CSV table of C-alpha atoms in Angstrom, one decimal:
chain,number,residue,atom,x,y,z
I,20,MET,CA,125.6,59.3,29.0
I,21,MET,CA,123.6,58.6,32.2
I,22,ASN,CA,124.0,61.1,35.0
I,23,ILE,CA,126.0,60.1,38.1
I,24,VAL,CA,124.1,60.2,41.3
I,25,TYR,CA,125.3,59.7,44.8
I,26,GLN,CA,124.4,57.5,47.8
I,27,SER,CA,125.5,57.1,51.3
I,28,THR,CA,128.1,54.4,52.2
I,29,ARG,CA,125.7,53.4,54.9
I,30,GLY,CA,122.5,53.2,52.9
I,31,GLY,CA,120.5,56.1,54.4
I,32,GLU,CA,120.4,58.3,51.2
I,33,SER,CA,120.4,57.5,47.5
I,34,GLY,CA,119.7,59.3,44.3
I,35,VAL,CA,121.4,62.4,45.4
I,36,THR,CA,122.7,64.8,42.7
I,37,SER,CA,126.2,66.0,42.9
I,38,SER,CA,125.2,69.5,43.8
I,39,GLN,CA,123.0,68.1,46.7
I,40,ALA,CA,125.9,66.0,47.9
I,41,ILE,CA,128.4,69.0,47.9
I,42,LEU,CA,125.8,71.1,49.9
I,43,LYS,CA,125.2,68.4,52.5
I,44,GLY,CA,128.9,67.3,52.9
I,45,LEU,CA,127.9,64.3,55.1
I,46,ALA,CA,125.0,62.1,54.6
I,47,CYS,CA,122.2,62.1,57.1
I,48,ASP,CA,123.1,58.6,58.4
I,49,GLY,CA,126.7,59.6,59.1
I,50,GLY,CA,128.0,58.0,55.9
I,51,LEU,CA,130.0,59.5,53.0
I,52,PHE,CA,128.5,60.1,49.5
I,53,MET,CA,129.7,57.9,46.8
I,54,PRO,CA,129.0,58.0,43.1
I,55,ASN,CA,126.8,55.1,41.8
I,56,ARG,CA,129.7,54.3,39.5
I,57,ILE,CA,133.1,55.5,38.8
I,58,PRO,CA,133.1,56.9,35.2
I,59,LYS,CA,135.7,56.3,32.6
I,60,LEU,CA,137.5,59.1,31.0
I,61,ASP,CA,136.1,59.8,27.5
I,62,ILE,CA,139.3,61.2,26.3
I,63,SER,CA,142.6,59.5,25.6
I,64,MET,CA,145.8,60.0,27.5
I,65,LYS,CA,147.4,61.3,24.3
I,66,GLU,CA,144.8,64.0,24.0
I,67,LEU,CA,145.1,64.9,27.7
I,68,ALA,CA,148.9,65.1,27.4
I,69,GLY,CA,148.6,68.6,25.7
I,70,LYS,CA,145.9,70.1,27.9
I,71,THR,CA,146.3,72.7,30.6
I,72,TYR,CA,145.4,72.0,34.3
I,73,GLN,CA,142.1,73.8,33.8
I,74,GLU,CA,141.2,71.9,30.6
I,75,THR,CA,142.1,68.6,32.5
I,76,ALA,CA,140.0,69.6,35.4
I,77,TYR,CA,136.9,70.0,33.2
I,78,GLU,CA,137.5,66.7,31.5
I,79,VAL,CA,137.5,64.9,34.8
I,80,MET,CA,135.0,66.8,36.9
I,81,LYS,CA,132.3,66.9,34.2
I,82,LEU,CA,132.0,63.1,34.5
I,83,PHE,CA,131.2,63.3,38.3
I,84,LEU,CA,129.4,66.6,38.6
I,85,THR,CA,126.8,65.9,35.9
I,86,ASP,CA,124.0,68.3,37.2
I,87,PHE,CA,126.4,71.2,36.6
I,88,THR,CA,126.2,72.8,33.3
I,89,ARG,CA,129.2,73.2,31.1
I,90,GLU,CA,129.2,77.0,31.7
I,91,GLU,CA,128.7,76.5,35.6
I,92,LEU,CA,131.6,74.1,35.8
I,93,LYS,CA,134.0,76.1,33.6
I,94,ALA,CA,133.2,79.2,35.7
I,95,CYS,CA,134.1,77.3,38.9
I,96,ILE,CA,137.3,76.0,37.3
I,97,ASP,CA,138.5,79.3,35.9
I,98,GLY,CA,137.8,81.1,39.2
I,99,ALA,CA,139.6,78.5,41.2
I,100,TYR,CA,142.8,77.9,39.2
I,101,ASP,CA,144.0,81.4,38.5
I,102,GLY,CA,146.7,83.9,39.7
I,103,LYS,CA,146.5,82.8,43.3
I,104,PHE,CA,148.8,79.9,42.2
I,105,ASP,CA,152.4,80.9,41.8
I,106,THR,CA,153.0,78.7,38.7
I,107,GLU,CA,151.0,78.5,35.4
I,108,ALA,CA,151.3,74.7,35.6
I,109,ILE,CA,149.3,74.8,38.8
I,110,ALA,CA,150.7,71.3,39.8
I,111,PRO,CA,154.2,70.9,38.3
I,112,LEU,CA,156.3,67.9,38.5
I,113,ALA,CA,160.0,68.0,39.8
I,114,LYS,CA,162.3,65.1,38.9
I,115,ALA,CA,164.7,64.3,41.8
I,116,ASP,CA,166.3,61.2,43.3
I,117,GLY,CA,164.7,58.9,40.7
I,118,ALA,CA,161.1,59.9,41.3
I,119,PHE,CA,158.7,62.6,40.1
I,120,TYR,CA,157.6,64.9,42.8
I,121,LEU,CA,154.0,66.2,42.1
I,122,GLU,CA,154.2,69.7,43.7
I,123,LEU,CA,150.7,70.4,45.1
I,124,PHE,CA,151.7,73.4,47.2
I,125,HIS,CA,151.8,76.3,44.8
I,126,GLY,CA,148.4,77.7,45.9
I,127,SER,CA,147.7,80.4,48.3
I,128,THR,CA,148.2,78.6,51.6
I,129,ILE,CA,151.2,76.4,50.2
I,130,ALA,CA,149.6,73.0,50.9
I,131,PHE,CA,147.9,70.4,48.7
I,132,LYS,CA,144.5,71.3,50.3
I,133,ASP,CA,144.5,74.3,48.0
I,134,MET,CA,144.1,72.1,45.0
I,135,ALA,CA,140.5,71.3,46.1
I,136,LEU,CA,139.6,74.1,48.5
I,137,SER,CA,140.2,76.7,45.9
I,138,ILE,CA,137.3,75.3,43.8
I,139,LEU,CA,135.0,74.2,46.6
I,140,PRO,CA,133.5,77.6,47.4
I,141,TYR,CA,132.6,78.0,43.7
I,142,LEU,CA,131.1,74.6,43.7
I,143,MET,CA,129.2,75.1,46.9
I,144,THR,CA,127.7,78.6,46.0
I,145,THR,CA,126.8,77.4,42.5
I,146,ALA,CA,125.1,74.3,44.2
I,147,ALA,CA,123.3,76.6,46.5
I,148,ARG,CA,121.8,78.6,43.6
I,149,LYS,CA,121.0,75.4,41.7
I,150,ASN,CA,119.1,74.0,44.6
I,151,HIS,CA,117.4,77.4,45.7
I,152,LEU,CA,118.9,77.2,49.0
I,153,ASP,CA,117.9,80.2,51.1
I,154,LYS,CA,119.9,79.5,54.2
I,155,GLU,CA,123.3,80.6,55.3
I,156,ILE,CA,125.8,77.7,54.8
I,157,VAL,CA,128.0,77.0,57.9
I,158,ILE,CA,131.1,75.1,56.8
I,159,LEU,CA,132.2,73.2,59.9
I,160,THR,CA,135.6,71.5,59.6
I,161,ALA,CA,138.3,69.7,61.8
I,162,THR,CA,141.9,70.2,60.6
I,163,SER,CA,145.2,68.5,61.3
I,164,GLY,CA,146.9,71.7,60.1
I,165,ASP,CA,146.3,72.4,56.3
I,166,THR,CA,142.6,72.0,55.6
I,167,GLY,CA,141.6,74.6,58.1
I,168,LYS,CA,143.6,77.5,56.6
I,169,ALA,CA,142.9,76.4,52.9
I,170,ALA,CA,139.2,76.3,53.7
I,171,MET,CA,139.1,79.6,55.4
I,172,ALA,CA,141.1,81.2,52.6
I,173,GLY,CA,138.6,79.9,50.1
I,174,PHE,CA,135.5,80.8,51.9
I,175,ALA,CA,136.6,84.2,53.6
I,176,ASP,CA,133.9,86.7,53.0
I,177,VAL,CA,132.1,84.5,50.4
I,178,LYS,CA,128.5,85.7,50.6
I,179,GLY,CA,126.0,83.3,52.2
I,180,THR,CA,128.6,81.3,54.0
I,181,ARG,CA,130.3,81.1,57.4
I,182,ILE,CA,133.2,78.8,58.2
I,183,ILE,CA,134.3,77.4,61.6
I,184,VAL,CA,137.4,75.5,62.0
I,185,PHE,CA,138.6,73.3,65.0
I,186,TYR,CA,142.3,72.4,65.3
I,187,PRO,CA,144.3,70.6,68.0
I,188,LYS,CA,146.1,72.9,70.3
I,189,ASN,CA,149.9,72.1,70.1
I,190,GLY,CA,149.2,69.6,67.3
I,191,VAL,CA,150.2,71.7,64.4
I,192,SER,CA,153.3,73.5,63.3
I,193,ARG,CA,153.7,77.2,64.4
I,194,ILE,CA,153.4,78.5,60.7
I,195,GLN,CA,150.1,76.4,60.3
I,196,GLU,CA,148.7,77.9,63.5
I,197,LEU,CA,149.7,81.4,62.7
I,198,GLN,CA,148.1,80.9,59.2
I,199,MET,CA,144.8,80.1,60.8
I,200,VAL,CA,144.7,82.5,63.9
I,201,THR,CA,145.6,85.4,61.5
I,202,GLN,CA,142.9,84.6,59.0
I,203,LYS,CA,140.8,87.6,57.8
I,204,GLY,CA,137.2,87.5,56.9
I,205,ASP,CA,134.1,88.6,58.9
I,206,ASN,CA,132.6,85.1,58.4
I,207,THR,CA,135.6,83.0,59.7
I,208,GLY,CA,136.0,81.4,63.2
I,209,VAL,CA,139.0,79.4,64.4
I,210,VAL,CA,139.0,77.3,67.7
I,211,ALA,CA,141.9,75.5,69.4
I,212,ILE,CA,140.7,72.4,71.1
I,213,HIS,CA,142.4,70.7,74.0
I,214,GLY,CA,142.9,67.3,72.4
I,215,ASN,CA,144.1,65.9,69.2
I,216,PHE,CA,142.9,65.8,65.6
I,217,ASP,CA,140.7,62.6,66.0
I,218,ASP,CA,139.0,64.4,68.9
I,219,ALA,CA,138.3,67.4,66.7
I,220,GLN,CA,137.1,65.2,63.8
I,221,THR,CA,134.8,63.1,66.0
I,222,GLY,CA,133.4,66.2,67.6
I,223,VAL,CA,132.5,67.7,64.2
I,224,LYS,CA,130.9,64.4,63.2
I,225,ARG,CA,128.9,64.5,66.4
I,226,ILE,CA,127.7,68.1,65.7
I,227,PHE,CA,126.6,67.0,62.2
I,228,ALA,CA,124.6,64.2,63.6
I,229,ASP,CA,122.8,66.3,66.2
I,230,LYS,CA,119.2,66.5,65.0
I,231,GLU,CA,118.1,68.9,67.7
I,232,LEU,CA,120.9,71.3,66.8
I,233,ALA,CA,120.0,70.9,63.0
I,234,ARG,CA,116.4,72.0,63.8
I,235,GLU,CA,117.6,75.0,65.8
I,236,MET,CA,120.0,75.9,63.1
I,237,GLU,CA,117.2,75.7,60.5
I,238,GLU,CA,114.9,78.0,62.5
I,239,LYS,CA,117.8,80.5,62.7
I,240,GLY,CA,118.4,80.3,59.0
I,241,PHE,CA,121.6,78.2,59.0
I,242,VAL,CA,122.5,74.8,57.4
I,243,PHE,CA,125.8,72.8,58.1
I,244,SER,CA,128.1,71.6,55.4
I,245,SER,CA,131.8,70.4,55.4
I,246,ALA,CA,135.0,71.4,53.7
I,247,ASN,CA,136.8,68.3,54.9
I,248,SER,CA,137.6,65.5,52.4
I,249,ILE,CA,134.4,63.7,53.6
I,250,ASN,CA,132.8,66.2,51.1
I,251,ILE,CA,132.6,64.7,47.6
I,252,GLY,CA,133.3,68.3,46.3
I,253,ARG,CA,136.8,67.9,47.9
I,254,LEU,CA,137.5,64.5,46.5
I,255,VAL,CA,136.6,65.0,42.9
I,256,PRO,CA,138.9,67.9,42.3
I,257,GLN,CA,141.8,65.9,43.9
I,258,ILE,CA,141.4,63.2,41.1
I,259,VAL,CA,142.3,65.8,38.6
I,260,TYR,CA,146.1,66.3,39.5
I,261,TYR,CA,146.7,62.6,39.1
I,262,VAL,CA,145.2,62.6,35.6
I,263,TYR,CA,147.3,65.8,35.0
I,264,ALA,CA,150.5,64.3,36.3
I,265,TYR,CA,150.2,61.3,33.8
I,266,GLY,CA,149.6,63.8,31.0
I,267,GLN,CA,152.6,65.9,31.9
I,268,LEU,CA,154.8,62.7,32.0
I,269,LEU,CA,153.5,61.7,28.6
I,270,HIS,CA,153.8,65.2,27.1
I,271,SER,CA,157.5,65.4,28.3
I,272,GLY,CA,158.4,62.0,26.9
I,273,GLU,CA,159.3,60.6,30.3
I,274,ILE,CA,156.8,57.8,29.8
I,275,ALA,CA,155.2,56.0,26.7
I,276,ASP,CA,151.5,56.1,26.1
I,277,GLY,CA,150.0,53.3,28.3
I,278,GLU,CA,153.0,52.8,30.4
I,279,LYS,CA,152.0,52.2,34.0
I,280,ILE,CA,153.3,54.4,36.8
I,281,ASN,CA,153.2,53.9,40.6
I,282,VAL,CA,152.0,56.6,43.0
I,283,THR,CA,153.2,57.2,46.5
I,284,VAL,CA,151.1,59.4,48.8
I,285,PRO,CA,151.8,60.6,52.4
I,286,THR,CA,148.6,59.6,54.0
I,287,GLY,CA,146.5,60.6,57.1
I,288,ASN,CA,142.8,60.9,56.3
I,289,PHE,CA,143.1,58.8,53.2
I,290,GLY,CA,141.4,61.2,50.8
I,291,ASN,CA,144.5,62.1,48.8
I,292,ILE,CA,145.4,58.5,47.9
I,293,LEU,CA,141.8,57.5,47.3
I,294,ALA,CA,141.6,60.3,44.6
I,295,ALA,CA,144.6,58.5,42.9
I,296,TYR,CA,142.6,55.2,43.1
I,297,PHE,CA,139.7,57.0,41.4
I,298,ALA,CA,142.0,58.2,38.7
I,299,LYS,CA,143.1,54.6,38.1
I,300,GLU,CA,139.6,53.4,37.9
I,301,MET,CA,138.8,56.1,35.4
I,302,GLY,CA,141.5,54.6,33.2
I,303,VAL,CA,144.8,56.2,34.0
I,304,PRO,CA,147.5,53.6,33.8
I,305,ILE,CA,148.5,53.4,37.6
I,306,GLY,CA,150.0,50.3,39.1
I,307,ARG,CA,150.8,50.3,42.7
I,308,LEU,CA,149.2,52.9,45.2
I,309,ILE,CA,151.8,53.1,47.9
I,310,CYS,CA,150.2,54.5,51.1
I,311,ALA,CA,152.9,56.1,53.2
I,312,SER,CA,152.2,56.5,57.0
I,313,ASN,CA,154.3,58.1,59.7
I,314,ASP,CA,154.7,56.7,63.3
I,315,ASN,CA,150.9,56.7,63.6
I,316,LYS,CA,150.9,53.8,61.4
I,317,VAL,CA,147.2,52.6,61.6
I,318,LEU,CA,146.9,52.4,57.8
I,319,TYR,CA,150.1,50.5,57.4
I,320,ASP,CA,148.9,48.0,59.9
I,321,PHE,CA,145.5,47.8,58.3
I,322,PHE,CA,146.9,47.0,54.8
I,323,ARG,CA,149.2,44.3,56.3
I,324,THR,CA,146.7,42.6,58.5
I,325,GLY,CA,143.2,43.5,57.5
I,326,VAL,CA,142.4,44.8,61.0
I,327,TYR,CA,141.8,48.5,61.4
I,328,ASP,CA,142.7,49.3,65.1
I,329,ARG,CA,142.5,52.8,66.5
I,330,LYS,CA,143.2,51.6,70.0
I,331,ARG,CA,146.8,52.8,70.3
I,332,ASP,CA,148.8,55.8,71.6
I,333,PHE,CA,148.4,59.0,69.5
I,334,LEU,CA,151.8,60.2,68.5
I,335,LEU,CA,152.8,63.9,67.8
I,336,THR,CA,155.3,63.8,65.0
I,337,ILE,CA,157.2,66.3,62.7
I,338,SER,CA,154.5,65.4,60.0
I,339,PRO,CA,151.5,66.6,62.0
I,340,SER,CA,149.0,66.6,59.2
I,341,MET,CA,149.3,62.8,59.1
I,342,ASP,CA,148.8,62.5,62.9
I,343,ILE,CA,145.5,60.7,62.5
I,344,LEU,CA,144.1,57.5,64.0
I,345,ILE,CA,140.7,57.5,62.3
I,346,SER,CA,141.1,57.9,58.5
I,347,SER,CA,137.7,59.1,57.5
I,348,ASN,CA,137.9,58.5,53.7
I,349,LEU,CA,138.9,54.9,54.2
I,350,GLU,CA,135.2,54.2,54.7
I,351,ARG,CA,134.7,54.9,50.9
I,352,LEU,CA,137.2,52.2,50.0
I,353,ILE,CA,135.6,49.8,52.5
I,354,TYR,CA,132.3,50.4,50.8
I,355,LEU,CA,133.8,49.6,47.4
I,356,SER,CA,135.6,46.5,48.8
I,357,THR,CA,132.2,45.1,50.1
I,358,GLY,CA,130.8,45.4,46.6
I,359,CYS,CA,129.0,48.6,47.5
I,360,ASP,CA,127.1,46.9,50.4
I,361,PRO,CA,125.8,49.7,52.7
I,362,GLU,CA,124.8,47.3,55.4
I,363,ARG,CA,128.3,45.7,55.7
I,364,THR,CA,129.8,49.2,55.6
I,365,ALA,CA,127.7,50.5,58.3
I,366,GLY,CA,128.3,47.5,60.5
I,367,LEU,CA,132.1,47.9,60.2
I,368,MET,CA,131.8,51.6,61.0
I,369,ALA,CA,129.7,50.8,64.0
I,370,ASP,CA,132.4,48.3,65.2
I,371,LEU,CA,135.0,51.1,64.9
I,372,ALA,CA,132.8,53.5,66.9
I,373,GLU,CA,131.9,51.0,69.5
I,374,ARG,CA,134.9,48.6,69.9
I,375,GLY,CA,137.6,50.8,68.3
I,376,GLU,CA,138.4,48.2,65.5
I,377,TYR,CA,137.1,46.2,62.7
I,378,THR,CA,138.3,43.4,60.5
I,379,VAL,CA,137.8,43.0,56.8
I,380,THR,CA,137.3,39.7,54.9
I,381,GLU,CA,139.9,38.1,52.6
I,382,GLU,CA,137.6,38.9,49.6
I,383,MET,CA,137.7,42.5,50.7
I,384,LYS,CA,141.4,42.5,51.1
I,385,GLU,CA,141.8,41.2,47.5
I,386,ARG,CA,139.6,44.1,46.3
I,387,MET,CA,142.0,46.5,47.8
I,388,ALA,CA,145.1,44.8,46.4
I,389,ASP,CA,146.2,47.8,44.4
I,390,PHE,CA,147.2,49.5,47.8
I,391,LEU,CA,150.3,48.7,49.7
I,392,GLY,CA,151.1,50.2,53.1
I,393,GLY,CA,154.5,51.5,54.2
I,394,PHE,CA,155.7,53.7,57.1
I,395,ALA,CA,158.6,55.8,58.0
I,396,THR,CA,159.7,56.8,61.5
I,397,GLN,CA,160.7,60.4,62.2
I,398,GLU,CA,164.3,59.5,61.9
I,399,GLU,CA,163.7,57.9,58.4
I,400,ASP,CA,161.8,60.9,57.4
I,401,LYS,CA,164.6,63.2,58.4
I,402,ALA,CA,167.1,61.0,56.7
I,403,ALA,CA,165.1,60.9,53.4
I,404,ILE,CA,164.9,64.8,53.5
I,405,ARG,CA,168.6,65.1,54.2
I,406,GLN,CA,169.6,62.5,51.5
I,407,VAL,CA,167.6,64.0,48.7
I,408,TYR,CA,168.8,67.5,49.6
I,409,LYS,CA,172.5,66.3,49.7
I,410,ASP,CA,172.2,64.4,46.4
I,411,THR,CA,170.0,66.8,44.3
I,412,GLY,CA,169.6,70.0,46.1
I,413,TYR,CA,165.8,69.4,46.2
I,414,VAL,CA,164.2,70.4,49.6
I,415,MET,CA,160.9,68.8,50.7
I,416,ASP,CA,158.6,69.0,53.6
I,417,THR,CA,158.3,66.5,56.4
I,418,HIS,CA,155.2,64.8,55.0
I,419,THR,CA,156.7,64.4,51.5
I,420,GLY,CA,159.8,63.1,53.3
I,421,VAL,CA,157.7,60.3,54.8
I,422,ALA,CA,156.6,59.4,51.3
I,423,SER,CA,160.1,59.5,49.9
I,424,ALA,CA,161.4,57.2,52.6
I,425,VAL,CA,158.6,54.8,52.1
I,426,TYR,CA,159.1,54.7,48.4
I,427,GLN,CA,162.9,54.1,48.7
I,428,LYS,CA,162.2,51.2,51.1
I,429,TYR,CA,159.6,49.8,48.7
I,430,LYS,CA,162.0,50.0,45.8
I,431,LYS,CA,164.7,48.3,47.8
I,432,ASP,CA,162.4,45.5,49.2
I,433,THR,CA,160.7,44.7,45.8
I,434,GLY,CA,163.2,45.8,43.1
I,435,ASP,CA,160.2,47.5,41.4
I,436,GLU,CA,161.7,50.2,39.1
I,437,THR,CA,158.3,51.4,37.7
I,438,LYS,CA,158.4,55.2,37.3
I,439,THR,CA,156.8,56.7,40.4
I,440,VAL,CA,155.0,59.9,41.2
I,441,ILE,CA,155.3,61.1,44.9
I,442,ALA,CA,152.6,63.6,46.0
I,443,SER,CA,154.5,66.5,47.5
I,444,THR,CA,151.9,67.8,49.8
I,445,ALA,CA,153.3,71.1,51.4
I,446,SER,CA,156.0,73.7,51.1
I,447,PRO,CA,159.0,73.0,53.2
I,448,TYR,CA,158.6,76.6,54.6
I,449,LYS,CA,155.4,75.4,56.3
I,450,PHE,CA,157.5,73.1,58.5
I,451,ALA,CA,160.9,75.0,58.3
I,452,ARG,CA,162.3,74.0,61.7
I,453,SER,CA,161.9,70.3,61.2
I,454,VAL,CA,163.2,70.6,57.7
I,455,MET,CA,166.3,72.7,58.8
I,456,GLU,CA,167.0,70.1,61.6
I,457,ALA,CA,166.7,67.3,59.0
I,458,VAL,CA,169.2,68.9,56.5
I,459,GLY,CA,171.7,69.0,59.4
I,460,ASP,CA,171.4,72.3,61.3
I,461,SER,CA,170.6,71.6,65.0
I,462,ARG,CA,171.7,75.0,66.3
I,463,LEU,CA,168.5,76.9,65.3
I,464,PRO,CA,167.3,80.2,66.7
I,465,GLU,CA,164.0,80.2,68.7
I,466,ASP,CA,162.3,82.7,66.4
I,467,GLU,CA,160.3,80.8,63.8
I,468,PHE,CA,160.8,83.4,61.1
I,469,ALA,CA,164.6,83.4,61.7
I,470,VAL,CA,164.6,79.7,60.9
I,471,ILE,CA,162.5,80.4,57.7
I,472,ASP,CA,165.2,82.9,56.7
I,473,LEU,CA,167.9,80.3,57.2
I,474,LEU,CA,166.0,77.8,55.1
I,475,ASN,CA,165.7,80.4,52.3
I,476,GLN,CA,169.5,80.7,52.4
I,477,VAL,CA,170.0,76.9,52.3
I,478,SER,CA,167.4,76.2,49.6
I,479,ALA,CA,167.5,79.3,47.5
I,480,MET,CA,163.6,78.8,47.2
I,481,LYS,CA,161.7,82.1,47.4
I,482,ILE,CA,159.9,82.5,50.7
I,483,PRO,CA,156.2,82.2,49.8
I,484,GLY,CA,153.8,85.0,50.2
I,485,ALA,CA,151.7,82.9,52.5
I,486,VAL,CA,154.6,82.8,55.0
I,487,GLU,CA,155.6,86.5,54.5
I,488,GLU,CA,152.1,87.7,55.3
I,489,VAL,CA,151.8,86.0,58.7
I,490,ARG,CA,155.2,87.3,59.7
I,491,THR,CA,153.5,90.5,61.0
I,492,ALA,CA,149.8,89.8,60.7
I,493,PRO,CA,147.9,90.3,64.0
I,494,VAL,CA,146.1,87.4,65.8
I,495,ARG,CA,142.4,87.7,65.1
I,496,HIS,CA,141.2,84.3,66.6
I,497,ASP,CA,142.1,83.2,70.2
I,498,ARG,CA,139.2,80.9,71.2
I,499,GLU,CA,139.9,77.6,72.9
I,500,CYS,CA,137.8,74.8,74.2
I,501,ASP,CA,137.7,71.2,75.3
I,502,ALA,CA,136.5,68.6,72.9
I,503,GLU,CA,133.3,68.3,74.8
I,504,GLY,CA,132.6,72.1,74.5
I,505,MET,CA,132.7,72.1,70.7
I,506,LYS,CA,128.9,72.2,70.3
I,507,GLU,CA,128.4,75.0,72.6
I,508,THR,CA,131.3,76.9,71.0
I,509,VAL,CA,129.6,76.6,67.6
I,510,ARG,CA,126.3,77.8,69.1
I,511,ASP,CA,128.1,80.7,70.6
I,512,ILE,CA,129.9,81.7,67.4
I,513,LEU,CA,126.6,81.6,65.5
I,514,GLY,CA,124.7,83.5,68.2
I,515,LEU,CA,122.3,80.6,69.0
I,516,ASN,CA,122.9,81.3,72.7
I,517,VAL,CA,121.5,84.9,72.4
I,518,ILE,CA,117.9,85.1,73.6
């Protein structure tokens, strides 16, 4: 089998190995790395049905990370998916209200980002050894709430790395913020920016593209990389859980071999649902990919009209990890829809940067026909959480609630009864106040942990260790800056300003 190599969606780099792509994070031209082809699974669904999560991960990841040896890849997988997950299944399925909830929040930071960020440090340090990298890797990341903590938890005190995370002040839940600002590790840095997630993400991309800063970093022995889903080392591990979910359904007899399923994903930066599309292209029998948006419905509008328009008000909602107007990973789908034409992709991305919008052709829309956009308002989100809890006792967070509401609307509008997997992206404890308000308790105490204790009484779900540990943890990070000051803040954290 020929090795997979990677190229930039904008044409500036090609022939890059998977380990090099993981180390770089972002291509030198600002594009995202894509494999030169999406490989097909070389194992049947029946064979996958009896495999563990770790075994499934190897079967998927070996096809994309072809310059990693079997021993290297298995060591990364075994190191990542171990006792830090609170269930042996790693990503179990819960059946509720006529759908299958793929629970991706059983890792150390109780959000789906753990699924990829538990393994990324292993992949990155292995890649550094393979490529004889003698510089300290600086992970630079913007977060809308979950990536930051999961990345810091993964990279904390990992030799040869540092990590700096920017998050929007007042744009994440209190538990999300506490998880970040109490993070241990001598190599971790957390900064609240005065702006929204798009400001943070744009600022990080500008820093990556700053050639002068890159030269200065190199002289001081540093090199940038990313833990955002723009890094192919984040995207590939996310494909695994969709393959695994199908195997679980087959193993339990919920579906027949070859039977198609639909997948519904609460979507902000587009990486999670793109991973489901990759799973489909690899041979998993997936029908519709239902892209669920909140009130910041830029993706819903895009799939409906073919126009991506970020020129709109940015709304803060009860599903803050989806409060995004620039969905970075969509660039990978745009690239595929052009027939892998880097010039056309670069042109559309330039339009987005310069004019705030771009329009795709009918041919490109046809190539994206597997995707269907839907959105749910905050009231519909709360109603879905309340209804599923009332009918089944199952409690979900505010992002999964968006997906549940969109799925129910889709089923009502289309009559499509295809069995559906809903990506459940966070523990309800991460957004306890909004969840408690949704299930019908409007008289809540001000103290966040008192609300968590109430949720514990209502749901009978054990309070995760990730929440208990921040209850009394000291704040270790209190930096703040304006979006324009992000570069200087990075320089300050790394000691580049010291003469």
